[in-house]
Structures are given as structure tokens and as C-alpha cells.
mmCIF file of C-alpha atoms and ligand atoms in Angstrom:
data_model
loop_
_atom_site.group_PDB
_atom_site.id
_atom_site.type_symbol
_atom_site.label_atom_id
_atom_site.label_comp_id
_atom_site.label_asym_id
_atom_site.label_seq_id
_atom_site.Cartn_x
_atom_site.Cartn_y
_atom_site.Cartn_z
ATOM 1 C CA MET A 137 35.517 109.697 129.133
ATOM 2 C CA SER A 138 38.083 112.231 127.449
ATOM 3 C CA SER A 139 41.353 112.805 129.566
ATOM 4 C CA ILE A 140 40.439 116.440 129.828
ATOM 5 C CA LEU A 141 37.316 115.316 131.631
ATOM 6 C CA ALA A 142 38.870 112.500 133.752
ATOM 7 C CA VAL A 143 41.251 115.245 135.103
ATOM 8 C CA THR A 144 38.784 118.227 135.404
ATOM 9 C CA ASN A 145 36.195 116.121 136.812
ATOM 10 C CA ALA A 146 38.795 115.239 139.807
ATOM 11 C CA VAL A 147 39.992 118.952 140.349
ATOM 12 C CA LYS A 148 36.093 119.944 140.357
ATOM 13 C CA LEU A 149 35.735 117.243 142.958
ATOM 14 C CA GLN A 150 38.733 118.134 145.327
ATOM 15 C CA TRP A 151 37.828 121.802 144.982
ATOM 16 C CA PRO A 152 34.458 122.369 143.759
ATOM 17 C CA GLU A 153 34.955 126.144 144.038
ATOM 18 C CA HIS A 154 37.138 126.024 140.985
ATOM 19 C CA ALA A 155 34.562 124.665 138.667
ATOM 20 C CA THR A 156 33.568 128.010 137.215
ATOM 21 C CA PHE A 157 37.047 128.776 136.409
ATOM 22 C CA ILE A 158 37.606 125.326 134.975
ATOM 23 C CA ASP A 159 34.323 125.719 132.988
ATOM 24 C CA LYS A 160 35.475 128.957 131.484
ATOM 25 C CA ARG A 161 38.908 127.699 130.453
ATOM 26 C CA PHE A 162 37.415 124.817 128.307
ATOM 27 C CA ASP A 163 34.630 127.127 127.398
ATOM 28 C CA GLN A 164 36.894 129.498 125.224
ATOM 29 C CA ASN A 165 36.600 130.212 121.903
ATOM 30 C CA HIS A 166 40.185 129.881 121.178
ATOM 31 C CA GLU A 167 40.350 126.353 122.839
ATOM 32 C CA HIS A 168 39.689 124.816 119.156
ATOM 33 C CA LEU A 169 43.329 126.342 118.258
ATOM 34 C CA PHE A 170 45.023 123.663 120.576
ATOM 35 C CA SER A 171 42.451 121.496 121.757
ATOM 36 C CA ASP A 172 44.773 118.484 120.359
ATOM 37 C CA THR A 173 47.472 119.547 122.771
ATOM 38 C CA SER A 174 45.133 119.817 125.443
ATOM 39 C CA GLU A 175 43.938 116.342 125.349
ATOM 40 C CA GLN A 176 47.592 115.157 124.724
ATOM 41 C CA VAL A 177 48.746 117.166 127.798
ATOM 42 C CA ALA A 178 45.622 115.527 129.476
ATOM 43 C CA ALA A 179 46.555 112.239 128.959
ATOM 44 C CA MET A 180 50.167 112.482 129.908
ATOM 45 C CA ILE A 181 48.834 114.128 133.266
ATOM 46 C CA LEU A 182 46.508 110.768 133.773
ATOM 47 C CA ARG A 183 49.550 108.477 133.331
ATOM 48 C CA LEU A 184 52.018 110.833 135.645
ATOM 49 C CA THR A 185 49.504 110.951 138.459
ATOM 50 C CA GLY A 186 48.040 107.714 138.148
ATOM 51 C CA SER A 187 46.347 106.681 141.474
ATOM 52 C CA ASP A 188 47.495 109.659 142.910
ATOM 53 C CA LEU A 189 45.453 112.311 141.144
ATOM 54 C CA PRO A 190 43.690 113.658 144.055
ATOM 55 C CA GLN A 191 46.793 114.240 146.070
ATOM 56 C CA TYR A 192 47.731 116.463 142.716
ATOM 57 C CA CYS A 193 44.493 118.395 142.874
ATOM 58 C CA ASP A 194 44.947 118.886 146.451
ATOM 59 C CA ASP A 195 48.704 119.986 145.339
ATOM 60 C CA TYR A 196 47.084 122.457 142.873
ATOM 61 C CA LYS A 197 44.729 123.889 145.042
ATOM 62 C CA TRP A 198 47.440 124.502 147.545
ATOM 63 C CA MET A 199 49.893 126.072 144.994
ATOM 64 C CA CYS A 200 47.206 128.484 143.934
ATOM 65 C CA GLY A 201 46.335 129.639 147.187
ATOM 66 C CA ASN A 202 50.220 130.579 147.636
ATOM 67 C CA ILE A 203 49.829 132.275 144.053
ATOM 68 C CA PHE A 204 46.820 134.298 145.099
ATOM 69 C CA GLN A 205 48.935 135.440 148.283
ATOM 70 C CA GLU A 206 51.559 136.834 145.776
ATOM 71 C CA GLU A 207 48.877 138.215 143.390
ATOM 72 C CA VAL A 208 47.533 140.308 146.358
ATOM 73 C CA PHE A 209 51.008 141.296 147.506
ATOM 74 C CA PHE A 210 51.915 142.565 143.773
ATOM 75 C CA ARG A 211 48.414 144.444 143.286
ATOM 76 C CA LYS A 212 49.430 146.422 146.460
ATOM 77 C CA ASN A 213 53.076 146.828 145.797
ATOM 78 C CA LYS A 214 53.752 146.644 142.062
ATOM 79 C CA HIS A 215 56.444 144.336 142.431
ATOM 80 C CA TYR A 216 57.196 140.933 143.273
ATOM 81 C CA ARG A 217 57.747 139.568 147.394
ATOM 82 C CA LEU A 218 61.326 138.035 146.629
ATOM 83 C CA SER A 219 64.085 139.648 145.357
ATOM 84 C CA SER A 220 66.819 137.558 145.545
ATOM 85 C CA GLN A 221 67.402 133.835 144.184
ATOM 86 C CA LYS A 222 69.141 133.144 147.667
ATOM 87 C CA GLU A 223 65.530 133.795 149.213
ATOM 88 C CA ALA A 224 64.147 131.813 146.817
ATOM 89 C CA TYR A 225 66.482 128.867 147.388
ATOM 90 C CA GLU A 226 66.187 128.648 150.820
ATOM 91 C CA LYS A 227 62.414 128.986 150.925
ATOM 92 C CA ILE A 228 61.623 126.587 148.253
ATOM 93 C CA TYR A 229 64.103 124.835 145.740
ATOM 94 C CA ASN A 230 65.764 123.733 148.985
ATOM 95 C CA ASN A 231 62.799 122.384 150.485
ATOM 96 C CA PRO A 232 61.685 119.193 149.370
ATOM 97 C CA ASP A 233 58.338 119.179 150.671
ATOM 98 C CA TYR A 234 57.492 122.742 149.197
ATOM 99 C CA MET A 235 58.866 121.725 145.976
ATOM 100 C CA SER A 236 57.400 118.600 145.219
ATOM 101 C CA ARG A 237 53.727 119.761 146.344
ATOM 102 C CA TYR A 238 54.554 122.885 144.057
ATOM 103 C CA ILE A 239 55.860 120.716 140.779
ATOM 104 C CA ASN A 240 52.754 118.744 141.385
ATOM 105 C CA GLY A 241 50.587 121.837 141.351
ATOM 106 C CA LEU A 242 52.754 123.326 138.431
ATOM 107 C CA LEU A 243 51.837 119.802 136.275
ATOM 108 C CA LEU A 244 47.990 120.321 136.473
ATOM 109 C CA SER A 245 48.176 124.194 135.349
ATOM 110 C CA GLN A 246 50.037 122.789 132.334
ATOM 111 C CA LEU A 247 46.238 121.510 131.586
ATOM 112 C CA LEU A 248 44.004 124.101 133.533
ATOM 113 C CA TRP A 249 45.566 127.380 132.631
ATOM 114 C CA SER A 250 45.155 127.936 128.551
ATOM 115 C CA ASN A 251 48.038 130.262 128.933
ATOM 116 C CA GLN A 252 50.104 127.130 129.603
ATOM 117 C CA THR A 253 48.746 124.665 127.465
ATOM 118 C CA ALA A 254 49.099 127.434 124.569
ATOM 119 C CA VAL A 255 52.894 127.478 125.242
ATOM 120 C CA ILE A 256 53.315 123.738 125.221
ATOM 121 C CA ASP A 257 51.342 123.746 121.847
ATOM 122 C CA TYR A 258 53.529 126.245 120.367
ATOM 123 C CA PHE A 259 56.609 124.892 121.779
ATOM 124 C CA ASN A 260 55.338 121.240 120.363
ATOM 125 C CA LYS A 261 54.235 122.770 116.509
ATOM 126 C CA LYS A 262 56.570 125.718 116.288
ATOM 127 C CA PHE A 263 59.998 125.052 117.993
ATOM 128 C CA LEU A 264 60.216 121.093 117.687
ATOM 129 C CA HIS A 265 58.926 121.583 114.340
ATOM 130 C CA ARG A 266 61.907 123.717 113.509
ATOM 131 C CA ILE A 267 64.589 122.287 115.138
ATOM 132 C CA LYS A 268 67.216 120.316 112.949
ATOM 133 C CA PRO A 269 67.045 116.344 112.791
ATOM 134 C CA SER A 270 69.469 114.872 115.193
ATOM 135 C CA SER A 271 69.620 117.869 117.394
ATOM 136 C CA ARG A 272 71.725 117.800 120.402
ATOM 137 C CA TYR A 273 68.993 119.180 122.996
ATOM 138 C CA LEU A 274 69.819 121.092 126.460
ATOM 139 C CA GLU A 275 66.539 121.839 128.773
ATOM 140 C CA ILE A 276 66.896 123.972 132.052
ATOM 141 C CA GLY A 277 64.688 123.878 134.766
ATOM 142 C CA PRO A 278 62.518 120.747 133.368
ATOM 143 C CA GLY A 279 60.589 120.671 136.339
ATOM 144 C CA HIS A 280 57.349 118.303 135.817
ATOM 145 C CA GLY A 281 59.080 116.888 132.800
ATOM 146 C CA LEU A 282 56.419 117.442 129.810
ATOM 147 C CA PHE A 283 58.336 119.727 127.839
ATOM 148 C CA LEU A 284 61.394 117.115 127.956
ATOM 149 C CA SER A 285 59.437 114.255 127.682
ATOM 150 C CA LEU A 286 57.555 115.860 124.586
ATOM 151 C CA ALA A 287 61.176 116.809 122.977
ATOM 152 C CA ASP A 288 62.238 113.452 123.405
ATOM 153 C CA GLN A 289 59.093 111.740 121.605
ATOM 154 C CA SER A 290 59.391 113.951 118.887
ATOM 155 C CA GLY A 291 62.215 111.476 117.130
ATOM 156 C CA LYS A 292 64.478 114.813 116.200
ATOM 157 C CA LEU A 293 67.089 114.145 119.163
ATOM 158 C CA SER A 294 70.314 112.669 118.921
ATOM 159 C CA SER A 295 71.065 113.335 122.369
ATOM 160 C CA VAL A 296 68.994 115.018 125.315
ATOM 161 C CA GLU A 297 69.958 116.623 128.767
ATOM 162 C CA ALA A 298 68.785 118.604 131.082
ATOM 163 C CA TRP A 299 69.984 120.768 134.633
ATOM 164 C CA ASP A 300 67.771 121.928 137.131
ATOM 165 C CA ILE A 301 68.969 123.269 140.488
ATOM 166 C CA SER A 302 66.469 121.434 142.736
ATOM 167 C CA GLN A 303 66.374 117.569 143.877
ATOM 168 C CA SER A 304 62.724 117.660 143.837
ATOM 169 C CA SER A 305 61.816 118.707 140.737
ATOM 170 C CA LEU A 306 64.814 116.528 138.984
ATOM 171 C CA ALA A 307 63.147 113.510 140.931
ATOM 172 C CA SER A 308 59.885 114.760 139.011
ATOM 173 C CA THR A 309 61.417 115.096 135.978
ATOM 174 C CA ARG A 310 63.145 111.379 136.246
ATOM 175 C CA HIS A 311 59.087 110.141 137.179
ATOM 176 C CA ALA A 312 58.018 111.714 134.291
ATOM 177 C CA LEU A 313 60.768 110.082 131.640
ATOM 178 C CA ASP A 314 60.103 106.777 133.389
ATOM 179 C CA THR A 315 56.641 106.529 133.157
ATOM 180 C CA LEU A 316 56.467 108.451 129.842
ATOM 181 C CA GLY A 317 58.795 105.617 128.504
ATOM 182 C CA ALA A 318 61.578 108.109 127.510
ATOM 183 C CA SER A 319 65.093 106.322 126.791
ATOM 184 C CA ASP A 320 67.162 105.665 129.777
ATOM 185 C CA GLU A 321 70.129 107.828 127.979
ATOM 186 C CA ILE A 322 68.877 111.346 129.272
ATOM 187 C CA ALA A 323 71.403 112.918 131.246
ATOM 188 C CA LEU A 324 69.631 114.732 134.320
ATOM 189 C CA LYS A 325 72.243 117.279 136.185
ATOM 190 C CA ALA A 326 71.792 118.992 139.367
ATOM 191 C CA ALA A 327 73.059 122.095 138.462
ATOM 192 C CA ASP A 328 72.483 126.039 138.561
ATOM 193 C CA VAL A 329 72.354 127.746 135.041
ATOM 194 C CA THR A 330 73.537 130.848 136.736
ATOM 195 C CA VAL A 331 77.072 129.296 137.671
ATOM 196 C CA PRO A 332 79.101 129.194 134.430
ATOM 197 C CA ASN A 333 79.129 125.741 133.131
ATOM 198 C CA PRO A 334 82.366 123.777 132.656
ATOM 199 C CA THR A 335 80.657 121.419 130.135
ATOM 200 C CA GLU A 336 82.622 121.105 126.552
ATOM 201 C CA ASN A 337 79.246 119.947 125.114
ATOM 202 C CA LYS A 338 77.411 122.190 122.570
ATOM 203 C CA TYR A 339 73.996 121.816 121.721
ATOM 204 C CA ASP A 340 71.753 122.642 118.623
ATOM 205 C CA SER A 341 68.521 123.154 120.205
ATOM 206 C CA VAL A 342 68.619 124.814 124.284
ATOM 207 C CA VAL A 343 64.935 125.145 126.072
ATOM 208 C CA ILE A 344 64.546 127.375 128.998
ATOM 209 C CA SER A 345 60.651 127.602 130.269
ATOM 210 C CA GLU A 346 59.435 129.507 133.218
ATOM 211 C CA VAL A 347 63.224 129.893 134.537
ATOM 212 C CA LEU A 348 64.577 133.413 133.817
ATOM 213 C CA GLU A 349 62.166 134.943 135.893
ATOM 214 C CA HIS A 350 63.776 132.869 138.792
ATOM 215 C CA LEU A 351 66.915 134.336 138.405
ATOM 216 C CA ASP A 352 68.772 137.477 139.630
ATOM 217 C CA ASN A 353 70.709 138.336 136.646
ATOM 218 C CA PRO A 354 68.781 136.697 133.875
ATOM 219 C CA SER A 355 70.968 138.398 131.206
ATOM 220 C CA ALA A 356 74.275 136.578 132.583
ATOM 221 C CA ALA A 357 72.292 133.066 132.480
ATOM 222 C CA LEU A 358 71.271 133.646 129.188
ATOM 223 C CA LYS A 359 74.582 134.954 127.633
ATOM 224 C CA SER A 360 76.216 131.759 129.248
ATOM 225 C CA LEU A 361 73.827 129.536 127.635
ATOM 226 C CA MET A 362 74.675 131.355 124.097
ATOM 227 C CA THR A 363 78.254 129.789 124.807
ATOM 228 C CA VAL A 364 77.075 126.218 124.692
ATOM 229 C CA MET A 365 74.707 126.723 121.351
ATOM 230 C CA GLU A 366 76.088 125.964 118.305
ATOM 231 C CA SER A 367 76.318 128.983 115.771
ATOM 232 C CA GLU A 368 73.044 128.000 113.861
ATOM 233 C CA GLY A 369 71.492 126.427 117.092
ATOM 234 C CA LEU A 370 67.806 127.561 118.434
ATOM 235 C CA ILE A 371 67.054 128.669 121.738
ATOM 236 C CA PHE A 372 63.268 128.333 122.842
ATOM 237 C CA ILE A 373 62.507 130.738 126.059
ATOM 238 C CA ASN A 374 59.204 131.217 127.819
ATOM 239 C CA ILE A 375 58.378 133.711 130.540
ATOM 240 C CA PRO A 376 55.392 135.169 132.152
ATOM 241 C CA VAL A 377 55.294 138.917 132.574
ATOM 242 C CA ASN A 378 53.399 140.566 135.630
ATOM 243 C CA SER A 379 53.128 137.002 137.251
ATOM 244 C CA PRO A 380 53.612 137.238 140.859
ATOM 245 C CA ALA A 381 54.576 133.611 142.524
ATOM 246 C CA PRO A 382 56.418 132.400 145.390
ATOM 247 C CA ASP A 383 59.812 132.174 143.927
ATOM 248 C CA HIS A 384 59.704 135.012 141.170
ATOM 249 C CA ILE A 385 62.126 137.474 141.247
ATOM 250 C CA HIS A 386 62.955 139.431 137.911
ATOM 251 C CA LEU A 387 59.881 141.374 136.782
ATOM 252 C CA TRP A 388 59.077 142.116 133.104
ATOM 253 C CA ARG A 389 55.813 144.509 132.624
ATOM 254 C CA THR A 390 55.493 143.830 129.120
ATOM 255 C CA PRO A 391 55.963 141.397 126.321
ATOM 256 C CA GLU A 392 57.578 144.115 124.228
ATOM 257 C CA VAL A 393 60.264 145.168 127.300
ATOM 258 C CA PHE A 394 60.895 141.345 127.601
ATOM 259 C CA ILE A 395 61.785 140.974 123.257
ATOM 260 C CA GLU A 396 64.002 143.831 123.643
ATOM 261 C CA PHE A 397 66.033 142.166 126.769
ATOM 262 C CA VAL A 398 66.454 139.126 124.446
ATOM 263 C CA GLN A 399 67.942 140.998 121.494
ATOM 264 C CA SER A 400 70.252 142.897 123.748
ATOM 265 C CA CYS A 401 71.568 139.588 125.084
ATOM 266 C CA GLY A 402 72.727 139.064 121.410
ATOM 267 C CA LEU A 403 69.926 136.696 120.324
ATOM 268 C CA ALA A 404 68.033 137.290 117.012
ATOM 269 C CA VAL A 405 64.153 136.452 117.506
ATOM 270 C CA LEU A 406 62.987 134.528 114.638
ATOM 271 C CA ASP A 407 59.241 134.107 116.156
ATOM 272 C CA SER A 408 57.368 134.938 119.163
ATOM 273 C CA ALA A 409 54.060 134.403 120.373
ATOM 274 C CA CYS A 410 51.623 135.804 123.410
ATOM 275 C CA PHE A 411 49.127 134.206 125.372
ATOM 276 C CA PRO A 412 47.273 135.918 128.090
ATOM 277 C CA ALA A 413 46.101 134.479 131.545
ATOM 278 C CA THR A 414 42.843 132.115 131.282
ATOM 279 C CA GLY A 415 39.677 134.094 130.522
ATOM 280 C CA HIS A 416 41.241 137.199 129.011
ATOM 281 C CA THR A 417 42.149 138.428 125.899
ATOM 282 C CA LEU A 418 45.505 139.850 125.117
ATOM 283 C CA ASP A 419 44.057 143.518 125.221
ATOM 284 C CA GLN A 420 42.589 142.804 128.400
ATOM 285 C CA ALA A 421 45.543 141.433 129.996
ATOM 286 C CA ARG A 422 47.667 143.887 128.629
ATOM 287 C CA LYS A 423 45.297 146.627 130.121
ATOM 288 C CA ARG A 424 45.127 144.993 133.570
ATOM 289 C CA ASP A 425 48.800 144.158 133.818
ATOM 290 C CA LEU A 426 47.674 140.445 134.328
ATOM 291 C CA THR A 427 49.912 137.442 133.564
ATOM 292 C CA ILE A 428 50.993 136.857 129.465
ATOM 293 C CA ASN A 429 53.292 134.212 128.841
ATOM 294 C CA VAL A 430 55.641 135.484 126.186
ATOM 295 C CA CYS A 431 57.596 132.213 123.782
ATOM 296 C CA VAL A 432 60.674 133.046 121.634
ATOM 297 C CA ILE A 433 62.485 131.041 119.163
ATOM 298 C CA ALA A 434 65.756 132.764 118.636
ATOM 299 C CA LYS A 435 69.470 132.152 117.379
ATOM 300 C CA LYS A 436 72.303 133.767 118.024
ATOM 301 C CA ARG A 437 73.193 136.851 115.940
HETATM 302 C C1 SAM B 239 58.713 127.228 137.057
HETATM 303 S S1 SAM B 239 59.193 125.774 137.125
HETATM 304 C C2 SAM B 239 59.149 125.425 135.060
HETATM 305 C C3 SAM B 239 58.788 124.165 134.639
HETATM 306 C C4 SAM B 239 59.128 123.814 133.672
HETATM 307 N N1 SAM B 239 60.196 124.489 133.024
HETATM 308 C C5 SAM B 239 57.747 124.954 132.636
HETATM 309 O O1 SAM B 239 58.018 125.249 131.971
HETATM 310 O O2 SAM B 239 56.767 124.734 133.276
HETATM 311 C C6 SAM B 239 61.270 126.284 137.245
HETATM 312 C C7 SAM B 239 62.119 125.439 137.308
HETATM 313 O O3 SAM B 239 63.134 125.834 137.430
HETATM 314 C C8 SAM B 239 64.006 125.292 138.347
HETATM 315 N N2 SAM B 239 65.298 126.661 138.331
HETATM 316 C C9 SAM B 239 65.158 127.455 139.226
HETATM 317 N N3 SAM B 239 66.242 128.209 139.288
HETATM 318 C C10 SAM B 239 67.190 127.553 138.562
HETATM 319 C C11 SAM B 239 68.553 127.761 138.120
HETATM 320 N N4 SAM B 239 68.960 128.597 138.896
HETATM 321 N N5 SAM B 239 69.025 126.828 137.511
HETATM 322 C C12 SAM B 239 68.749 125.641 136.964
HETATM 323 N N6 SAM B 239 67.094 125.638 137.119
HETATM 324 C C13 SAM B 239 66.352 126.476 137.991
HETATM 325 C C14 SAM B 239 63.402 125.303 139.404
HETATM 326 O O4 SAM B 239 63.730 124.142 140.192
HETATM 327 C C15 SAM B 239 62.194 124.400 138.574
HETATM 328 O O5 SAM B 239 62.266 122.980 138.272
#
């Protein structure tokens, strides 16, 4: 049985009402564009979840329920519920039970939501392909650890470091690295990207995926990260527009507004791509204010 089938069968068993969504996800015309990545992500998920796969499916269902409540709030109020990082920290990042279930759910969404898989595909084929050999790599908010593990496995890094604000997230990242056979030398640090970092280190490649929308002041965080980037270094940024979630603070409403924001921080955008929510075209997602993931590869101007 393919890894995709093994994961999706387990989810359907735990949550039969989700079968229609899953079938739609894997029946899209564009799936052939990244089916190799879907299979790779599914295989990683099977290794990471092991015999606990049913629990992860339950956590995924729980996470979707929480996101649905935020979706209802967003449709009614046209803004996200939380307005400060402090609230998100108290409610979520500093709540180990909530956080570990949330990260488990997010792990499964990397396969089950086409926009998430498409982002990983882009990261793999465009960003990791583009960074220079022997890169010194820094990732912010690695969470489930899939991006960090793929970067580590690329064979292009001479050093790897990651910072995350949540201890539960760091435990999930460590589990991913250990299970997927990463080197012991990867430095995981409990750190808040919004607090200017005392590090003397410089990095050739920096990754910040699905983190900026969690911050009060994403511009300050991006500018602070730019101070630790080498002048020719590359940054990979991924954010979802119109994407209500329990810990999302900063709302960008269109991909264009986000790209302008990145440029206004002093970055030159070298490449970008948009990936709409599962089951929708980009046009539909734009018209209905649905989630669109926006990926950017940039360097300092
Ligand atoms: C939505 S998850 C993203 C996981 C993964 N990077 C991805 O793209 O799927 C957000 C991660 O960022 C971390 N995070 C949130 N705010 C942060 C901050 N201020 N500094 C560092 N990490 C943060 C969270 O703990 C969590 O692990």
C-alpha cells in the first residue's frame, strides 16, 4: 500500500465524515504536479507517527474543529479573533497539551491539505535547490520538523540551527529529527524571533514558514532576521493570507499586499508562488477570500 493510502485510510477510519474532503484533495487535476512530494511527506508522517497514527488522526480532527470555529468568527467579523502575541502565548504556546495536539494536527495537514504539500514541494524543489552548497541554515518555528528534516537531508548544509518559542514544538521537532535520522549536531533553541537575538552567527539560508502571521510586529521580526543573514543569503518565507486559526494575529488579505510588505522590509523578491486552499482554484480563493499560501524566496537589497 502506498504511504498516502496508509495515512488517508487511517484518517477516514477515525473521521469518516472527512472522506469526501480527502477524496477531493487527492483527485485534483494538479496533484500530478507534486505527487512525488505527497508520497514523500506521507512516508515521513508514517515514520513519525508510528503506532500512534490513530492519536495523530484524532489530534488532526480536533485541530480542524478549532480552525472551523475561527473560520466562522472570521466570516462574521472579517478579522482574526486574537489581536496580540501575548494572548496566543498564554492560550497556546505555553500550553503543552494544546500545543502538542496542535502540532500533531499540523503534521497531518502537510499531506491532507494540498496547499501545505505544494509549499513543501516548492521549498524542496525551488528553495533547497537554489541555496549555495555548505549553507549555514537557520529556521524559525520548525514545529513538526518536516521542513528542517528535508533541509538537513538535502546534503547542502554545513550547519543547522532552529529557534521556536514553544517547548512542545521543540520536542516535536527533536522527535522528527531523531526519528528521521538527522545529525545530532542540529542546534534547537527556545527563542522568540521578535526578541532581538544576541547571536554572533550569520546564516546563508533562513527559513520562516507559517510564523509571521503569529506576530504583533512581523516587520520588526523580518528586519531583525535580516541582520543575521549574509549579504548574498537567501530567505524562504511562507504565510497564509485569509487564514483564521486559533493563534493567528496578523492578517494579510491578498498575496500582493504580502509581497509589498516583504519588499518594504528591504528584501528583493527573487521568486514567489501562490497555493490556494484545497479544492479551489486561485481565482476562486481570491474571489471568496479563502486561504492562499504565499511563498517567497528573497535576498537583502
Ligand atoms: C504554524 S507552526 C509552523 C510550523 C512549520 N514551520 C510549518 O510551516 O508548517 C508555527 C510555529 O512557530 C512557532 N512560533 C510562533 N511564534 C513564534 C515566535 N515569536 N518565535 C519563534 N517561534 C514562534 C510556534 O511555536 C510553532 O512551532
